[in-house]
Short mmCIF file of C-alpha atoms and ligand atoms in Angstrom, two decimals:
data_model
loop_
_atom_site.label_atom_id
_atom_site.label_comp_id
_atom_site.label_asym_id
_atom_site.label_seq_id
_atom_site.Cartn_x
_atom_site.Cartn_y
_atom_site.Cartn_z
CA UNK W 1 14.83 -7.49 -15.39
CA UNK W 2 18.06 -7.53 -17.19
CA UNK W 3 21.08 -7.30 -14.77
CA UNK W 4 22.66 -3.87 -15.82
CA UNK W 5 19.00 -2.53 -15.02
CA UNK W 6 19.41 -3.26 -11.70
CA UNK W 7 22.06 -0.60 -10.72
CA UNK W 8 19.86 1.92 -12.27
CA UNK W 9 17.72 4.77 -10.35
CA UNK W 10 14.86 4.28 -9.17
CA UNK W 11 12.76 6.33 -11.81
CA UNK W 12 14.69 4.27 -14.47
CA UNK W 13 13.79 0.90 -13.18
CA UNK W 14 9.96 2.41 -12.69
CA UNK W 15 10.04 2.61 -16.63
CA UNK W 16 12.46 -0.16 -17.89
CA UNK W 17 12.40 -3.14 -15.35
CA UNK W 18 10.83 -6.27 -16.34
CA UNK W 19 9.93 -4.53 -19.28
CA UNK W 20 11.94 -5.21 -22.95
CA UNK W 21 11.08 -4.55 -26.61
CA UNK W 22 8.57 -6.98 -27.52
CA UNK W 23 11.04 -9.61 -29.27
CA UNK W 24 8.07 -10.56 -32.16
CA UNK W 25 7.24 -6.64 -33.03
CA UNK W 26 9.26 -4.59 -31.66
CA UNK W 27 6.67 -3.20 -29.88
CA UNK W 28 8.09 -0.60 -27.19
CA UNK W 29 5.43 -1.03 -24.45
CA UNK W 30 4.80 -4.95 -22.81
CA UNK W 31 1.38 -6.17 -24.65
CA UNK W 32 -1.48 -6.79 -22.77
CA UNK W 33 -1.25 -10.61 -23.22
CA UNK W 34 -4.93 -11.29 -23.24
CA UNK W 35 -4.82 -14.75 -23.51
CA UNK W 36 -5.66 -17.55 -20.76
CA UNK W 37 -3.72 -20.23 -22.06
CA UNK W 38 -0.46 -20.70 -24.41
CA UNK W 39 -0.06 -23.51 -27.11
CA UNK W 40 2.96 -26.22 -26.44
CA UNK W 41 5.10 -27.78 -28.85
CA UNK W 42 3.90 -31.05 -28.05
CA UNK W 43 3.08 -32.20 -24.48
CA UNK W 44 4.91 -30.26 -21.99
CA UNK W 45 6.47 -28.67 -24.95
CA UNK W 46 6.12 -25.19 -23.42
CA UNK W 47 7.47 -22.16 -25.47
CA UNK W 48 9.76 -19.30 -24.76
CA UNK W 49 8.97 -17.99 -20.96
CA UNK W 50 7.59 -21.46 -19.77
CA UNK W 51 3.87 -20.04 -20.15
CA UNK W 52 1.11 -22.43 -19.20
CA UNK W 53 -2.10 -21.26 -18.22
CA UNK W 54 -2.96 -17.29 -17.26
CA UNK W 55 -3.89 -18.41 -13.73
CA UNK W 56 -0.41 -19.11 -13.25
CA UNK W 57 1.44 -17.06 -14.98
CA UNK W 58 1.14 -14.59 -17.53
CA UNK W 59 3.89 -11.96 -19.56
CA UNK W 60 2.28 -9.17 -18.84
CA UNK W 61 2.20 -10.30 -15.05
CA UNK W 62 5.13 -10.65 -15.25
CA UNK W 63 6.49 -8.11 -16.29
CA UNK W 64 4.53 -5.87 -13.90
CA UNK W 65 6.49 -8.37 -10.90
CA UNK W 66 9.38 -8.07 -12.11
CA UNK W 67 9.26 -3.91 -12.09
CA UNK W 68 7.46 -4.02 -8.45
CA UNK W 69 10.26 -6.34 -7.27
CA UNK W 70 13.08 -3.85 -8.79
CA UNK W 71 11.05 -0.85 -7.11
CA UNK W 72 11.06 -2.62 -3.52
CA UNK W 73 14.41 -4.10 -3.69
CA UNK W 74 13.42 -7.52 -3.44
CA UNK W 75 14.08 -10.55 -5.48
CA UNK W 76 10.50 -11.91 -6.45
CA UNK W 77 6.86 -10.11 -6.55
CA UNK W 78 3.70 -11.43 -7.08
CA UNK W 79 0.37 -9.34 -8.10
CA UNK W 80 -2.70 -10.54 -6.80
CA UNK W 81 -6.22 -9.53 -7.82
CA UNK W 82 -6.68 -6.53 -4.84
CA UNK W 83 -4.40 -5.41 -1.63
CA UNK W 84 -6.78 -7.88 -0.17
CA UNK W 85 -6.09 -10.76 -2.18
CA UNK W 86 -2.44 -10.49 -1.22
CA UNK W 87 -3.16 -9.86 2.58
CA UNK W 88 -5.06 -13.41 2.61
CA UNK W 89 -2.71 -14.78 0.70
CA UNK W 90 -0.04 -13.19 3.18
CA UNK W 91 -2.10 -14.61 6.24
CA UNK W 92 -2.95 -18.02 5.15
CA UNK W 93 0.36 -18.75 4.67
CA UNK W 94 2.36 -17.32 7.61
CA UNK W 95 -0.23 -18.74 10.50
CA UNK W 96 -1.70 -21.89 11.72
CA UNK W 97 -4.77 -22.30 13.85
CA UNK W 98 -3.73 -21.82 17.61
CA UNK W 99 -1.24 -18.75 15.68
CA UNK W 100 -0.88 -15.25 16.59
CA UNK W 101 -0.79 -11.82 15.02
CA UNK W 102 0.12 -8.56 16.09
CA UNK W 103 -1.87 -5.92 13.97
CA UNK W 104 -1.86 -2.23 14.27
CA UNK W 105 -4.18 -0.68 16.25
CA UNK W 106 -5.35 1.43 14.02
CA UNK W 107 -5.47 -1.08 10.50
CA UNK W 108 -6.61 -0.80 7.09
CA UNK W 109 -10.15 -1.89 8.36
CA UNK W 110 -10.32 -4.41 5.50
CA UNK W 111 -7.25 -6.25 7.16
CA UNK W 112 -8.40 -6.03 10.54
CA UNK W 113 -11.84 -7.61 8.96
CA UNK W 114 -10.00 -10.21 7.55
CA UNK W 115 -8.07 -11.08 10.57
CA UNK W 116 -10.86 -10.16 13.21
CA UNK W 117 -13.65 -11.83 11.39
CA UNK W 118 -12.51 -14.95 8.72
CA UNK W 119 -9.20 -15.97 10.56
CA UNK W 120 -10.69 -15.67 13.90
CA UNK W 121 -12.82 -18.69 12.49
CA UNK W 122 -9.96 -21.30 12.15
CA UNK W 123 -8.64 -20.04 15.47
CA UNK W 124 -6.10 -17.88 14.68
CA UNK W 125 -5.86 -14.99 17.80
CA UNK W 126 -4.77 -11.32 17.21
CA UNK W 127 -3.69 -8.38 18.94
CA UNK W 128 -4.05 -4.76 17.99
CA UNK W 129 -1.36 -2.85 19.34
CA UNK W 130 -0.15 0.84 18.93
CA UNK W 131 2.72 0.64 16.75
CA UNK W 132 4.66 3.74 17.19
CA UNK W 133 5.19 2.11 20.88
CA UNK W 134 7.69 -0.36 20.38
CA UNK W 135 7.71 -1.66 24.15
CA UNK W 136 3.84 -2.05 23.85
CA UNK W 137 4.47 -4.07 20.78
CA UNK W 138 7.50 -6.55 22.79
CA UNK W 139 5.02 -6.64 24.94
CA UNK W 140 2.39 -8.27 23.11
CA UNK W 141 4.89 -10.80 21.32
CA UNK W 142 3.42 -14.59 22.20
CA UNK W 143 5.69 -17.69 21.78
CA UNK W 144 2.46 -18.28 19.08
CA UNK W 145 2.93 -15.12 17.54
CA UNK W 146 3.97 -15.79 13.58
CA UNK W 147 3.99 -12.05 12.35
CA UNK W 148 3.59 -8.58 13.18
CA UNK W 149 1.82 -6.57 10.70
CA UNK W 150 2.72 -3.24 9.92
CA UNK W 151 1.35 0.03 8.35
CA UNK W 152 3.18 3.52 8.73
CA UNK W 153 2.33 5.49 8.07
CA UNK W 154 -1.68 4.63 8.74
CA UNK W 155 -4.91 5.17 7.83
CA UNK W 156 -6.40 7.90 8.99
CA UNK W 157 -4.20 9.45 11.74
CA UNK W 158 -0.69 8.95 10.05
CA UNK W 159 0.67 7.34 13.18
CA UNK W 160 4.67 6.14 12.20
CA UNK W 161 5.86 2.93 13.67
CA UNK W 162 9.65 2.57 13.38
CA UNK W 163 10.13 -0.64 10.71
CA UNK W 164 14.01 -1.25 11.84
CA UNK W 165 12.80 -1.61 15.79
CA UNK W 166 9.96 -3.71 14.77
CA UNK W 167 11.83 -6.34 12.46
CA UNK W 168 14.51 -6.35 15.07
CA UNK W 169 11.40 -7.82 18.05
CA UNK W 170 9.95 -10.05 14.84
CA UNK W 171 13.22 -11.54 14.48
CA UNK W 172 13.71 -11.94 18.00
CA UNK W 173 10.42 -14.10 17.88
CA UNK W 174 11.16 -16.24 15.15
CA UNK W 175 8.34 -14.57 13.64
CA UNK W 176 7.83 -12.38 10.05
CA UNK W 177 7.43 -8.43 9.90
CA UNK W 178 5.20 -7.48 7.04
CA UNK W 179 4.77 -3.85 6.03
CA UNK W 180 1.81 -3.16 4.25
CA UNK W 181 4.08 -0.12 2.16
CA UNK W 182 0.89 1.56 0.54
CA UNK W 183 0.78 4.84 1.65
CA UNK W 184 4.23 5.17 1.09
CA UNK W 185 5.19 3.58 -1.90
CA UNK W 186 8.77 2.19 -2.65
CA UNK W 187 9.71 5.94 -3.72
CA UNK W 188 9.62 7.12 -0.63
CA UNK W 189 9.83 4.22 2.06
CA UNK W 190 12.02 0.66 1.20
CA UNK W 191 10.73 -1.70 4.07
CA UNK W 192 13.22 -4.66 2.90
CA UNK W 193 15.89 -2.68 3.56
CA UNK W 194 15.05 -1.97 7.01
CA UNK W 195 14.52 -5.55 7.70
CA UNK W 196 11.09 -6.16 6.63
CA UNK W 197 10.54 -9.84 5.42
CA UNK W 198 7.65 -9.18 3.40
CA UNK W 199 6.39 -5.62 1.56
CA UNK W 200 2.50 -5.76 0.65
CA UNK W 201 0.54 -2.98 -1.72
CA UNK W 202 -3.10 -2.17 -2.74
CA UNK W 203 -1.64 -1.51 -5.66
CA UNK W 204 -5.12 0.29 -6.44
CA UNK W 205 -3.65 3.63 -4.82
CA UNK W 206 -0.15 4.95 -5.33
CA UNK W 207 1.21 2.45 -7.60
CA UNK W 208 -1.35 1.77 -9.95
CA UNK W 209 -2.41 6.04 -9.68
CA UNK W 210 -5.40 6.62 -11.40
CA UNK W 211 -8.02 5.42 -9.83
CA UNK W 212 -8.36 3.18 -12.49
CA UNK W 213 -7.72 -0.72 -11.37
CA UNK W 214 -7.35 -2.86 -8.45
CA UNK W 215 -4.72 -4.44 -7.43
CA UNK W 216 -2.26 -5.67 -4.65
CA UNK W 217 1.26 -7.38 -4.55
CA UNK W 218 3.65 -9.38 -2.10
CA UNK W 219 7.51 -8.68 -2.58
CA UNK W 220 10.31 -10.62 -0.79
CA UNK W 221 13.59 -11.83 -1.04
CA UNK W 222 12.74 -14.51 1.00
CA UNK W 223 13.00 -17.61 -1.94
CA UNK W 224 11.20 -20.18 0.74
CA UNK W 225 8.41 -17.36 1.60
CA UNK W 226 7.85 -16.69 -2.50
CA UNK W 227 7.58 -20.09 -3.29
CA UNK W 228 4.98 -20.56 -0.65
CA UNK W 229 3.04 -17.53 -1.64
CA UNK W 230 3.12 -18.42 -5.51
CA UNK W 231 1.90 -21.74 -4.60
CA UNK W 232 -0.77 -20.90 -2.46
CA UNK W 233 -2.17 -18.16 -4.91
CA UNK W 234 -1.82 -20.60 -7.74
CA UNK W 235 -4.05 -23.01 -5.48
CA UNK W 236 -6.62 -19.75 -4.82
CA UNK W 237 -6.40 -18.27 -8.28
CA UNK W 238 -6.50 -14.28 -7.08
CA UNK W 239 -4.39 -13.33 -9.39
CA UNK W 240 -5.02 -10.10 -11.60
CA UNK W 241 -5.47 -10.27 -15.17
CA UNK W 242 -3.24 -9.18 -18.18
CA UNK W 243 -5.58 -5.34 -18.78
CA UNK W 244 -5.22 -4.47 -14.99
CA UNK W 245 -1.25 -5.72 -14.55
CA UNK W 246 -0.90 -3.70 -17.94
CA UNK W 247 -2.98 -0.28 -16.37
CA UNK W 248 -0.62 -1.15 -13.17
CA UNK W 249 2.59 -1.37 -14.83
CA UNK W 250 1.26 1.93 -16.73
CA UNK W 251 0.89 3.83 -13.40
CA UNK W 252 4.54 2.08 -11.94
CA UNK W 253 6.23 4.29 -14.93
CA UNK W 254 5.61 7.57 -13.73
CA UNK W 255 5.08 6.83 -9.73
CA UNK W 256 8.33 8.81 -8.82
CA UNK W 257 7.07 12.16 -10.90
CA UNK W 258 3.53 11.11 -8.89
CA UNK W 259 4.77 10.84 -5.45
CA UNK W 260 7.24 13.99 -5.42
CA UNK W 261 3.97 15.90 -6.86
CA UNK W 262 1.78 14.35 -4.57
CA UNK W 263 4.64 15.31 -1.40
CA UNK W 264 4.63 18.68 -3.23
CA UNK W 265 0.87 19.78 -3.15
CA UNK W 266 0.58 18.34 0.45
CA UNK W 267 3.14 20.17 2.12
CA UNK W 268 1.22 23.37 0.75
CA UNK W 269 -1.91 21.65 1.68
CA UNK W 270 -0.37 21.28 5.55
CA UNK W 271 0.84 24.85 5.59
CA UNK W 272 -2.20 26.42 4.92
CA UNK W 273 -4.54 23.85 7.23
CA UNK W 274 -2.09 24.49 10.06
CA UNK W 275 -2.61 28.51 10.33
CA UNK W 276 -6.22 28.40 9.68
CA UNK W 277 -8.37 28.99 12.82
CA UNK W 278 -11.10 26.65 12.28
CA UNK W 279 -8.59 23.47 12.14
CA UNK W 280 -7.83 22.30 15.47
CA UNK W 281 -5.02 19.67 14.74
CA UNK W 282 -3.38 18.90 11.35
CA UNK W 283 -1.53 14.87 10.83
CA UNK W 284 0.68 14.72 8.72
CA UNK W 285 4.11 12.84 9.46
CA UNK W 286 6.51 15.89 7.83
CA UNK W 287 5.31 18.81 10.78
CA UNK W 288 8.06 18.68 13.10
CA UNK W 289 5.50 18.25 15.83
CA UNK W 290 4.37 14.91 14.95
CA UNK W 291 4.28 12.31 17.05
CA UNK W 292 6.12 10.27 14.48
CA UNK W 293 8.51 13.04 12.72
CA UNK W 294 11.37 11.60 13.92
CA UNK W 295 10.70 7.92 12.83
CA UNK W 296 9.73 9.09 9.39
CA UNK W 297 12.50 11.80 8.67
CA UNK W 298 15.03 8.76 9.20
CA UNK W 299 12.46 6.06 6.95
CA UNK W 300 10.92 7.92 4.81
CA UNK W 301 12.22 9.85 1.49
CA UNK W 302 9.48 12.40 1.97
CA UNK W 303 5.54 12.31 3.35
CA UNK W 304 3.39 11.83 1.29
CA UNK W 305 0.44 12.71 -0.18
CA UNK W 306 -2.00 11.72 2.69
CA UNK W 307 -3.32 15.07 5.31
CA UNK W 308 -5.93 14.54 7.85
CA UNK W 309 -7.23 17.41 9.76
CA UNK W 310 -9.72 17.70 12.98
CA UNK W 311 -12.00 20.89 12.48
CA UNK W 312 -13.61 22.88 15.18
CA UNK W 313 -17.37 22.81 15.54
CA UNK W 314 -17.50 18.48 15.81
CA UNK W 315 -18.68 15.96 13.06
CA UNK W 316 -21.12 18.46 11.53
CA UNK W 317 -18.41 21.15 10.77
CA UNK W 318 -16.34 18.24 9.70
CA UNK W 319 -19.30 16.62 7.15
CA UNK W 320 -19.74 19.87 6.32
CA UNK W 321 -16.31 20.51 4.74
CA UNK W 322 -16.53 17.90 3.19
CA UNK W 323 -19.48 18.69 1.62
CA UNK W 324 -18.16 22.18 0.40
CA UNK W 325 -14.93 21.36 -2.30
CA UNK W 326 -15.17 21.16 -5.52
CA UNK W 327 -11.73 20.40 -6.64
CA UNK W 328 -11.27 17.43 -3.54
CA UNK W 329 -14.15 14.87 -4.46
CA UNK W 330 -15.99 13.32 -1.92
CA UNK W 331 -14.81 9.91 -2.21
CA UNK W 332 -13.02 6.87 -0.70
CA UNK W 333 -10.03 5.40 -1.70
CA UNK W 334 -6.79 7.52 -1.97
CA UNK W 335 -3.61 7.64 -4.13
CA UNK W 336 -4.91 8.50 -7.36
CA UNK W 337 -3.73 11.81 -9.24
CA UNK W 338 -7.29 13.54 -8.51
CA UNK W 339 -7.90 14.73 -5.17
CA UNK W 340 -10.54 13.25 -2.92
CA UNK W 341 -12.01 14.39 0.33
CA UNK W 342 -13.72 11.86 3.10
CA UNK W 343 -15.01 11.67 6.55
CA UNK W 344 -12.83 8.61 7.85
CA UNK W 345 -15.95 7.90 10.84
CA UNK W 346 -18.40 7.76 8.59
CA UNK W 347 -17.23 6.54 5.91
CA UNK W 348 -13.56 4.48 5.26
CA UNK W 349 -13.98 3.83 9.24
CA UNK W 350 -17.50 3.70 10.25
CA UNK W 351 -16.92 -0.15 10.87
CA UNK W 352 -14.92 0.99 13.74
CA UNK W 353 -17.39 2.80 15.72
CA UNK W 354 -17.43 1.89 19.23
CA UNK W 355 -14.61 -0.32 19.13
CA UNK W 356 -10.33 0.37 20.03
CA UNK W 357 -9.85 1.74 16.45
CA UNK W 358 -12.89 4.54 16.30
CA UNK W 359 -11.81 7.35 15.13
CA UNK W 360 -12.23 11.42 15.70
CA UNK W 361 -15.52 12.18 14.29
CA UNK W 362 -14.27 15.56 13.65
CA UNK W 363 -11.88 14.63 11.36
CA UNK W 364 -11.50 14.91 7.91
CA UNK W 365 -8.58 12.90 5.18
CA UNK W 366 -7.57 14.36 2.39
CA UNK W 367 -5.67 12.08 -0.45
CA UNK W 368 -4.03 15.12 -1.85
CA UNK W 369 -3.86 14.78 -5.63
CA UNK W 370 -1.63 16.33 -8.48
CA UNK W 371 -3.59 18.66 -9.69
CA UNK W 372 -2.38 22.38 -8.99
CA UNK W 373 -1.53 23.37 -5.48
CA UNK W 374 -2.91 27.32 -5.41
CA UNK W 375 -6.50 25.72 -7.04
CA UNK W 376 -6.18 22.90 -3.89
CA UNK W 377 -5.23 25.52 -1.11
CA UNK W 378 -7.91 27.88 -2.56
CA UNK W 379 -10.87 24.60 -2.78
CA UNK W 380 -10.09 23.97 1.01
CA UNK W 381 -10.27 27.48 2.04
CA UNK W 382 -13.59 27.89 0.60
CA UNK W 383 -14.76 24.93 2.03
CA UNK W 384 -13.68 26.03 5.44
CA UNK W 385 -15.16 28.77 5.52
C1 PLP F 1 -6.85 -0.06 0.10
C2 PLP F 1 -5.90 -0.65 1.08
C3 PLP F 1 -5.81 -2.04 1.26
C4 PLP F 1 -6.72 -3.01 0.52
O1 PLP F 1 -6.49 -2.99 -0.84
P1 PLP F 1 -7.62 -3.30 -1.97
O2 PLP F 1 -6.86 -3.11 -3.22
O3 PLP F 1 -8.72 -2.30 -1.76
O4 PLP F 1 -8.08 -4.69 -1.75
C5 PLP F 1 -4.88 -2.52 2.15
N1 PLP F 1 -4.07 -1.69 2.86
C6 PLP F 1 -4.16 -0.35 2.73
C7 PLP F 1 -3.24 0.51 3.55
C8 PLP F 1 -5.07 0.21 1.86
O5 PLP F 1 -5.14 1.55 1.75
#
């Protein structure tokens, strides 16, 4: 990014960051640079940019970094192949065998696989603990522990944990706080400025926003932590190529239009789940009566696109709105400008049956899309009943 971008707004840097006239063509929008390696003038000759090999670095990678870095308000970002990608990449380099994690109890259930079934393997120990308690998580702090991992707000339930108390006990460890900042997005929630050491995206959702790619990125300011993380995905190689950093940096452009849209439509999503009489409880962080209200009205720009809802009548009445819009596909995944419907139990969360993280299996999530808000309201009430 050039340096008088980086006093610009937020939408500005979404469009211009990282991203200049192509200096060959004059082409306005970053090539996709679909190319794996880049000829040298002459052994270690390397050209304008210092471009060796795709694996380790690519323009139109770059590019996309440097924009997610301007978004989050860090110094350096990295894109990795999938959320996934960076949350190994994340974990293999914060923790040792004999380490320890804190992990929310309720966690992306790809991360808590991760942790719970391939780290486990080289001995690293974890603890799922209920974030929005912040005792519960002091509590759980080891002299072993190396990070505590972070979502708010989460996946299904919305639960908020408070990122300024948490990197204040991390710190207090000698250990890292890393907020996985997918469901919010930069546009509404800036962990780094709340004292987060590390910011992590599935990039496949919000930021990327058409359902279109995967992706995931890392963003610090932490130059030690970067180099560590660059190195260590250089040595892996899950790093995305040139098409889907190009369909990311795409969706970056237009992610504050997205996300105020998205906030939009849900809040008129909430108000009409909340006075229906077959929804028994409505989650979503921006109703005064949740849990977490508090914590997110003082973190958070806005809510968010994400509603789940319990519905009276048990999992059947709960399948069985699911099975009755036409506007909210049934689908998982979330974040994308077309609405989706899903049954987090048996679906997104089945894994979690019977275990600490099971969820309601009257519940219902909504990834409330774009699309007009009367034609959402009026898909849901249908469905209902
Ligand atoms: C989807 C998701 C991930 C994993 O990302 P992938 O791109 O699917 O690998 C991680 N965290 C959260 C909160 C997610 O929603």
């Amino acid at each position: 990014m050039t340096d008088s971008a980086a006093r610009h707004g937020f939408e500005t840097r979404a469009i211009h960051a990282g991203q200049e006239p192509d200096p060959h063509t004059g082409s306005v929008i970053v090539p996709i640079y679909q190319t794996s390696t880049f000829a040298q003038d002459g052994v270690g000759g390397l050209r304008a940019g210092g471009y060796e090999y795709s694996r380790t670095a690519n323009p139109t990678r770059t590019a996309l970094e440097e924009c997610l870095a301007s978004l989050e308000g860090g110094r350096h970002a990295l894109a990795f192949a999938s959320g996934m990608a960076a949350s190994d990449i994340t974990l293999r380099t914060l923790v040792r065998p004999g380490d320890h994690v804190i992990i929310p109890d309720d966690a992306y259930g790809g991360t808590f696989r991760l942790v719970d079934k391939v780290l486990s393997q080289w001995g690293v120990e974890h603890t799922p603990v209920h974030l929005s308690d912040v005792d519960a998580v002091r509590a759980a702090v080891r002299p072993e522990t190396k990070a505590i991992w972070v979502e708010t707000p989460t996946n299904p339930l919305l639960g908020i944990a408070d990122i300024a108390a948490l990197a204040g006990i991390a710190h207090d460890a000698e250990a890292r706080l890393v907020v996985d900042n997918t469901f919010a997005t930069p546009y509404l929630q800036s962990p780094l400025g709340l004292g987060a050491d590390i910011v992590l995206h599935s990039t496949t959702k919000y930021l990327g926003g058409h359902s279109d790619v995967v992706g995931g990125a890392l963003i610090t300011s932490d130059d030690e932590l970067h180099e560590k993380f660059a190195f260590l995905r250089n040595a892996a190689g899950s790093v995305p190529g040139p098409f889907d950093s190009w369909l990311t940096l795409r969706g970056l452009k237009t992610l504050a239009v997205r996300m105020d849209r998205h906030s939009d439509n849900a809040e008129r999503v909430v108000e009409a789940l909340v006075s229906h009489p077959k929804v028994t409880r409505v989650y979503y962080p921006g109703l005064v009566e949740h849990a977490g209200h508090e914590v997110a009205a003082k973190q958070m720009r806005r809510f968010g696109g994400m509603v789940s809802f319990t519905v009276a009548g048990g999992e059947q009445a709960a399948l069985d709105v699911c099975a009755g819009t036409k506007l909210f596909t049934l689908a998982e995944s979330l974040g994308g400008i077309e609405s989706l419907i899903e049954h987090p139990g048996k679906m997104t969360h089945a894994s979690t049956a019977g275990s600490a993280l099971q969820v309601p299996d009257d519940l219902v999530r909504l990834s409330v899309g774009i699309e007009s808000a009367d034609d959402l309201v009026e898909d849901l009430l249908i469905a209902l009943g």
